[in-house]
Short mmCIF file of C-alpha atoms in Angstrom, two decimals:
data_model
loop_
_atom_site.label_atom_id
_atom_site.label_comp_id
_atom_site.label_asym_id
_atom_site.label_seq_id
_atom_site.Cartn_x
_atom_site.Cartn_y
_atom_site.Cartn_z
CA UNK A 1 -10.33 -45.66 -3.23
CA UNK A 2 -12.22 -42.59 -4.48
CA UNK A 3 -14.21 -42.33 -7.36
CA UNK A 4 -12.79 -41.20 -10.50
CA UNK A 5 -12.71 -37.43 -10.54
CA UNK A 6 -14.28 -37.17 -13.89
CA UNK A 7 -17.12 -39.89 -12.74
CA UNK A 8 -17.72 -37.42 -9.54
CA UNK A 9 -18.36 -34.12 -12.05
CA UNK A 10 -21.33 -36.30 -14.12
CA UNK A 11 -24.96 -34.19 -14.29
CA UNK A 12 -23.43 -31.65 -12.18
CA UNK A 13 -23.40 -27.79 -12.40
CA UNK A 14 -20.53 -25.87 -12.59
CA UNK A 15 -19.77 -24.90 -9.28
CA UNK A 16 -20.33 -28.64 -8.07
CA UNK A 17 -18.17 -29.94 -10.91
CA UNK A 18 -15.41 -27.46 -9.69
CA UNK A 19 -15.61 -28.80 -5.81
CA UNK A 20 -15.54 -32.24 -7.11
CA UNK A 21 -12.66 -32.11 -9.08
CA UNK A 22 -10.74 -30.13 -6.44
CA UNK A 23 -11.71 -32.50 -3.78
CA UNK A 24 -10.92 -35.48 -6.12
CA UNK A 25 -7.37 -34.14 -6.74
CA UNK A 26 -6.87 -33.04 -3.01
CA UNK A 27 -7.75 -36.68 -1.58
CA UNK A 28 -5.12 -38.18 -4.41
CA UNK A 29 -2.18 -35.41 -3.91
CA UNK A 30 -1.25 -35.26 -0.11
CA UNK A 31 0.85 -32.86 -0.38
CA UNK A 32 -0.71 -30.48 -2.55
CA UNK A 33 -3.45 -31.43 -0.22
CA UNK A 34 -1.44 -29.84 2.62
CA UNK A 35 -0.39 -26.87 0.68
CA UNK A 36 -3.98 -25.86 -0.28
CA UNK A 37 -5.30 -26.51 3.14
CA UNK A 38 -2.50 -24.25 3.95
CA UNK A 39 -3.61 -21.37 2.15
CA UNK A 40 -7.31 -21.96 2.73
CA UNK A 41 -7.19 -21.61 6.55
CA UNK A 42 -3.38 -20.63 7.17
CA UNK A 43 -2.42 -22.98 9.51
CA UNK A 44 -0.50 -26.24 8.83
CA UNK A 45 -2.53 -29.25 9.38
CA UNK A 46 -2.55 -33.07 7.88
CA UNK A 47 -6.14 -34.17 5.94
CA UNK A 48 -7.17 -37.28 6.95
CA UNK A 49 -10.55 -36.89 6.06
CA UNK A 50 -11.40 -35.23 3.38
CA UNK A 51 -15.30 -34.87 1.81
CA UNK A 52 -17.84 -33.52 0.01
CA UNK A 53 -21.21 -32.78 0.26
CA UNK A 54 -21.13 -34.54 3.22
CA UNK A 55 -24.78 -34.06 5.43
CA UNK A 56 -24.63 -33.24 8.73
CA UNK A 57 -28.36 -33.11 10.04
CA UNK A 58 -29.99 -30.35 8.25
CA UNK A 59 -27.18 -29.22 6.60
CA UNK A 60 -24.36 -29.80 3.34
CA UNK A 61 -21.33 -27.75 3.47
CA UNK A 62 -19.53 -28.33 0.24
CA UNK A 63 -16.26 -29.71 1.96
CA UNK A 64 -15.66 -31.45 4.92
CA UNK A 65 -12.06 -31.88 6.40
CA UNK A 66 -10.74 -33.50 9.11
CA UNK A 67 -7.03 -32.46 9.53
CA UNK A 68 -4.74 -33.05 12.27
CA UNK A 69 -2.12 -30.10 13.37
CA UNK A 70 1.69 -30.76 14.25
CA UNK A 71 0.64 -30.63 17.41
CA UNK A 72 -1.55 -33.76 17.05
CA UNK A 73 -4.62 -31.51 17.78
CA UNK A 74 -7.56 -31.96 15.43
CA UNK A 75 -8.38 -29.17 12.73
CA UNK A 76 -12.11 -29.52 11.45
CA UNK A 77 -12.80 -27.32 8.11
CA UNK A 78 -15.98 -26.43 6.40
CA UNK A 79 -16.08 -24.98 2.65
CA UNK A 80 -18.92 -23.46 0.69
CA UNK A 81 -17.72 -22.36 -2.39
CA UNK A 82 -19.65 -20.45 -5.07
CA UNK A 83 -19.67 -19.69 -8.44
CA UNK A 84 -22.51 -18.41 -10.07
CA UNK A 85 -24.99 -18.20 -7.30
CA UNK A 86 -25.32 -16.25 -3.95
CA UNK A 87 -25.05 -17.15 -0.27
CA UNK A 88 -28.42 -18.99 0.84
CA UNK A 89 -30.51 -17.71 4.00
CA UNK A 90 -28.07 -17.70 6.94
CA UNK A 91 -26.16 -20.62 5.21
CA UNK A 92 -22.33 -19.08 6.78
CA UNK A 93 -24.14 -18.51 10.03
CA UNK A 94 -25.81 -22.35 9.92
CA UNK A 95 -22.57 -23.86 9.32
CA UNK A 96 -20.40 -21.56 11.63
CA UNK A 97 -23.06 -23.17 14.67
CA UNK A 98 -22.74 -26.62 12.87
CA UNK A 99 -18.98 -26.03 13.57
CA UNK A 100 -19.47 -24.55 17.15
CA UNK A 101 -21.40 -28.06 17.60
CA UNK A 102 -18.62 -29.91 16.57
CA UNK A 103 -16.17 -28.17 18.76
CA UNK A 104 -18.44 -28.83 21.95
CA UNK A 105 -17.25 -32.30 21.27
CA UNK A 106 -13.61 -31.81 20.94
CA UNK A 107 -12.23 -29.01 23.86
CA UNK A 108 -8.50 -29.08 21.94
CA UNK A 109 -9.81 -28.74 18.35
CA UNK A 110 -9.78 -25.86 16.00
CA UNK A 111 -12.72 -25.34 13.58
CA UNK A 112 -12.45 -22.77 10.47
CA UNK A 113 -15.13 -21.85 8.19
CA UNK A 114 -13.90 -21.38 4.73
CA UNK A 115 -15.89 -19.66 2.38
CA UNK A 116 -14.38 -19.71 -1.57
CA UNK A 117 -15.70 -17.79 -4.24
CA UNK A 118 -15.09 -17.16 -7.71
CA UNK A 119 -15.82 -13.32 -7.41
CA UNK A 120 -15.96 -10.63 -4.47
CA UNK A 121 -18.04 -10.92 -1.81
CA UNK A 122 -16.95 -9.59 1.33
CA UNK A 123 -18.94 -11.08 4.81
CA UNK A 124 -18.91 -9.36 8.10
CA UNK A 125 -17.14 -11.92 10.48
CA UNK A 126 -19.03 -10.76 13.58
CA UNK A 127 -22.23 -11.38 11.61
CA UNK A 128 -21.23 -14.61 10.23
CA UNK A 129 -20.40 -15.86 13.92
CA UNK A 130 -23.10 -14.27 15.28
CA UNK A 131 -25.22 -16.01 17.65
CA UNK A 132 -22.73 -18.80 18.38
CA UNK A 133 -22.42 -20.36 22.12
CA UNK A 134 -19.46 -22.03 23.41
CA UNK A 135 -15.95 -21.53 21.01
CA UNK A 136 -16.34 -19.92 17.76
CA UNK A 137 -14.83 -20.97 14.44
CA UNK A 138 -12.23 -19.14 12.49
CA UNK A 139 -13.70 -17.30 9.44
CA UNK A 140 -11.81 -16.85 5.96
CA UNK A 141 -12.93 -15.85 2.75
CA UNK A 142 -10.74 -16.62 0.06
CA UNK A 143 -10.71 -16.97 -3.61
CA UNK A 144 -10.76 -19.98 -6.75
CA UNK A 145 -8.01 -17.78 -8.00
CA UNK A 146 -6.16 -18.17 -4.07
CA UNK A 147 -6.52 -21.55 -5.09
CA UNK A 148 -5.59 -21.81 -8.73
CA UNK A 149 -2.11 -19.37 -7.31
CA UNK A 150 -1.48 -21.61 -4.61
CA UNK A 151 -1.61 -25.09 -6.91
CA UNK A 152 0.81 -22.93 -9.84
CA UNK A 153 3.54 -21.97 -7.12
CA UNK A 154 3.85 -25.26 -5.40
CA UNK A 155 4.45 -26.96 -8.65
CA UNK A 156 8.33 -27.64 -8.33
CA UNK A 157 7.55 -28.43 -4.51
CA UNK A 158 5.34 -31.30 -4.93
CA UNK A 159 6.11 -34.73 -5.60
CA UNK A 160 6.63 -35.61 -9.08
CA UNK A 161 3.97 -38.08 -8.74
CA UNK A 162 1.39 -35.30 -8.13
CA UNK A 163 2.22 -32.72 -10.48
CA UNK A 164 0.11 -34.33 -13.63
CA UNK A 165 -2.67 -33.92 -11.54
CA UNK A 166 -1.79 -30.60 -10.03
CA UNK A 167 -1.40 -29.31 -13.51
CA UNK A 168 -4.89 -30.92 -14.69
CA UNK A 169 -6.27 -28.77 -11.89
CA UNK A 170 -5.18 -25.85 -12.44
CA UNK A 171 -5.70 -26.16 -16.50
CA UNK A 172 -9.62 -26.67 -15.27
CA UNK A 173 -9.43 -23.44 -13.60
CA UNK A 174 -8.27 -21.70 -15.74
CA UNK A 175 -10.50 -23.06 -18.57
CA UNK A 176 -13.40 -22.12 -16.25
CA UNK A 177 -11.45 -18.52 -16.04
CA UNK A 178 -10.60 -18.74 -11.83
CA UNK A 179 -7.39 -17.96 -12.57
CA UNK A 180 -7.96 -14.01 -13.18
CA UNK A 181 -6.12 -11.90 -10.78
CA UNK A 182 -7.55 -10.47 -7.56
CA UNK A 183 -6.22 -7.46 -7.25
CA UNK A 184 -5.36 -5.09 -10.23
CA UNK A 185 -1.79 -4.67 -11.65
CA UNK A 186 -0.38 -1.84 -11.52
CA UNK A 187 0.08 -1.58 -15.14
CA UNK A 188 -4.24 -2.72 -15.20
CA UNK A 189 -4.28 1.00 -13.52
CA UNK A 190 -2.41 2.88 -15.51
CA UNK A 191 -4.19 1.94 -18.29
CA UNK A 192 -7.46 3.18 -16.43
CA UNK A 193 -6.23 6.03 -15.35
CA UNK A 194 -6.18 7.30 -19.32
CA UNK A 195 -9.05 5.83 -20.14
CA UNK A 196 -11.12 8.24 -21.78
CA UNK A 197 -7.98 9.09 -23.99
CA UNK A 198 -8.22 5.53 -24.61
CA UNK A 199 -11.60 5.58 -25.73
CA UNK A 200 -11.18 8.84 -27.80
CA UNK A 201 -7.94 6.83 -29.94
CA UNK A 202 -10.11 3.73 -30.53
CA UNK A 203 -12.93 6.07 -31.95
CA UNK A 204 -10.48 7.86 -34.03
CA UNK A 205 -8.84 5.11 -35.36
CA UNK A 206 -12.25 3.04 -36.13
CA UNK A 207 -13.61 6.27 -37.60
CA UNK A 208 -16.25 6.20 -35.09
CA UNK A 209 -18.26 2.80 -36.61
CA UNK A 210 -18.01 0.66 -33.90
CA UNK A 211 -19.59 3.37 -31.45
CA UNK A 212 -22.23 4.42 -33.78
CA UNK A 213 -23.31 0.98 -34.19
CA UNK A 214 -23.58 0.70 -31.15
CA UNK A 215 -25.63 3.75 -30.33
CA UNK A 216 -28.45 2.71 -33.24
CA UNK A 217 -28.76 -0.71 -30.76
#
């Protein structure tokens, strides 16, 4: 049996403490299990294995899954995830190969590497798997608030016995704010597109304090 999800998150930093509790929740919850996997790589596969910070020689991707396909073929995930920090030296392109490795030993598998962030920050696939003999990977970037929007609309689809910890989840991401949209609303632009009218009432209404005090700083 796994650890206790809050035992995994002890002395660690944020952006551990967030892939521990989601791979916690995902090795208890099978089916949101399935759904997130889902949405991380978008095909359908089965975890059987799921890890983190597992070492394979050199390296630590943040999750390891092994996932079998309808099909009965076997799907092989990586994650990184960040939060706060940036992408080490050639870390997508060192786990991409660690992947092409692990496809050399499998001809039927599929490998995807997953990379989840809590803000925007685009990679160039062809520079990611660049370099790579044999079969490459798949390559997705996707988002804690993918994650955090996946979790919220398979809610009523879930088994009743997962949704306490579902909800748990997705009350930690949002506490850690990875909920916020990724994409603007429509009603987010309107209210840019007046903004200096916008600026102008709140200085007429404040009588202008607020903005001088802040000009004396």
């Amino acid at each position: 049996m796994p650890r206790s999800i809050y035992a995994r998150i002890e002395d660690r930093g944020e952006e551990d403490r967030l892939t521990e509790v989601l791979v916690g929740t995902m090795q208890r919850c099978p089916a949101l299990c399935r759904q997130l996997l889902r949405s991380l790589t978008d095909l359908d596969a089965e975890a059987s294995i799921i890890e983190s910070q597992a070492v394979h020689e050199q390296d630590r991707p943040d999750i390891d899954i092994v996932a079998s396909a309808p099909d009965g073929t076997t799907v092989r995930v990586l994650v990184e995830s960040k939060v706060g920090s940036s992408e080490g030296h050639r870390q997508l392109n060192r786990y991409a190969e660690l992947l092409a490795r692990l496809l050399s030993e499998d001809e039927e598998a599929t490998g995807i590497l997953v990379y989840l962030t809590a803000n925007e920050d685009p990679k160039d696939e062809p520079s990611v798997l660049a370099g790579i003999r044999g079969r490459r990977p798949l390559f997705r970037q996707r988002r804690w608030a993918d994650v955090a929007k996946t979790i919220d609309r398979c809610l009523p689809e879930i088994p009743e016995t997962e949704r306490a910890l579902a909800r748990e989840l997705l009350a930690y991401l949002e506490d850690k704010r990875m909920t916020i949209p990724t994409h603007f609303s429509p009603q987010a632009m309107l209210g840019l597109s007046d903004l200096p009218g916008l600026l102008k009432l709140l200085d007429a209404c404040m009588d202008g304090k607020p903005w001088n005090r802040l000009s004396e700083i």
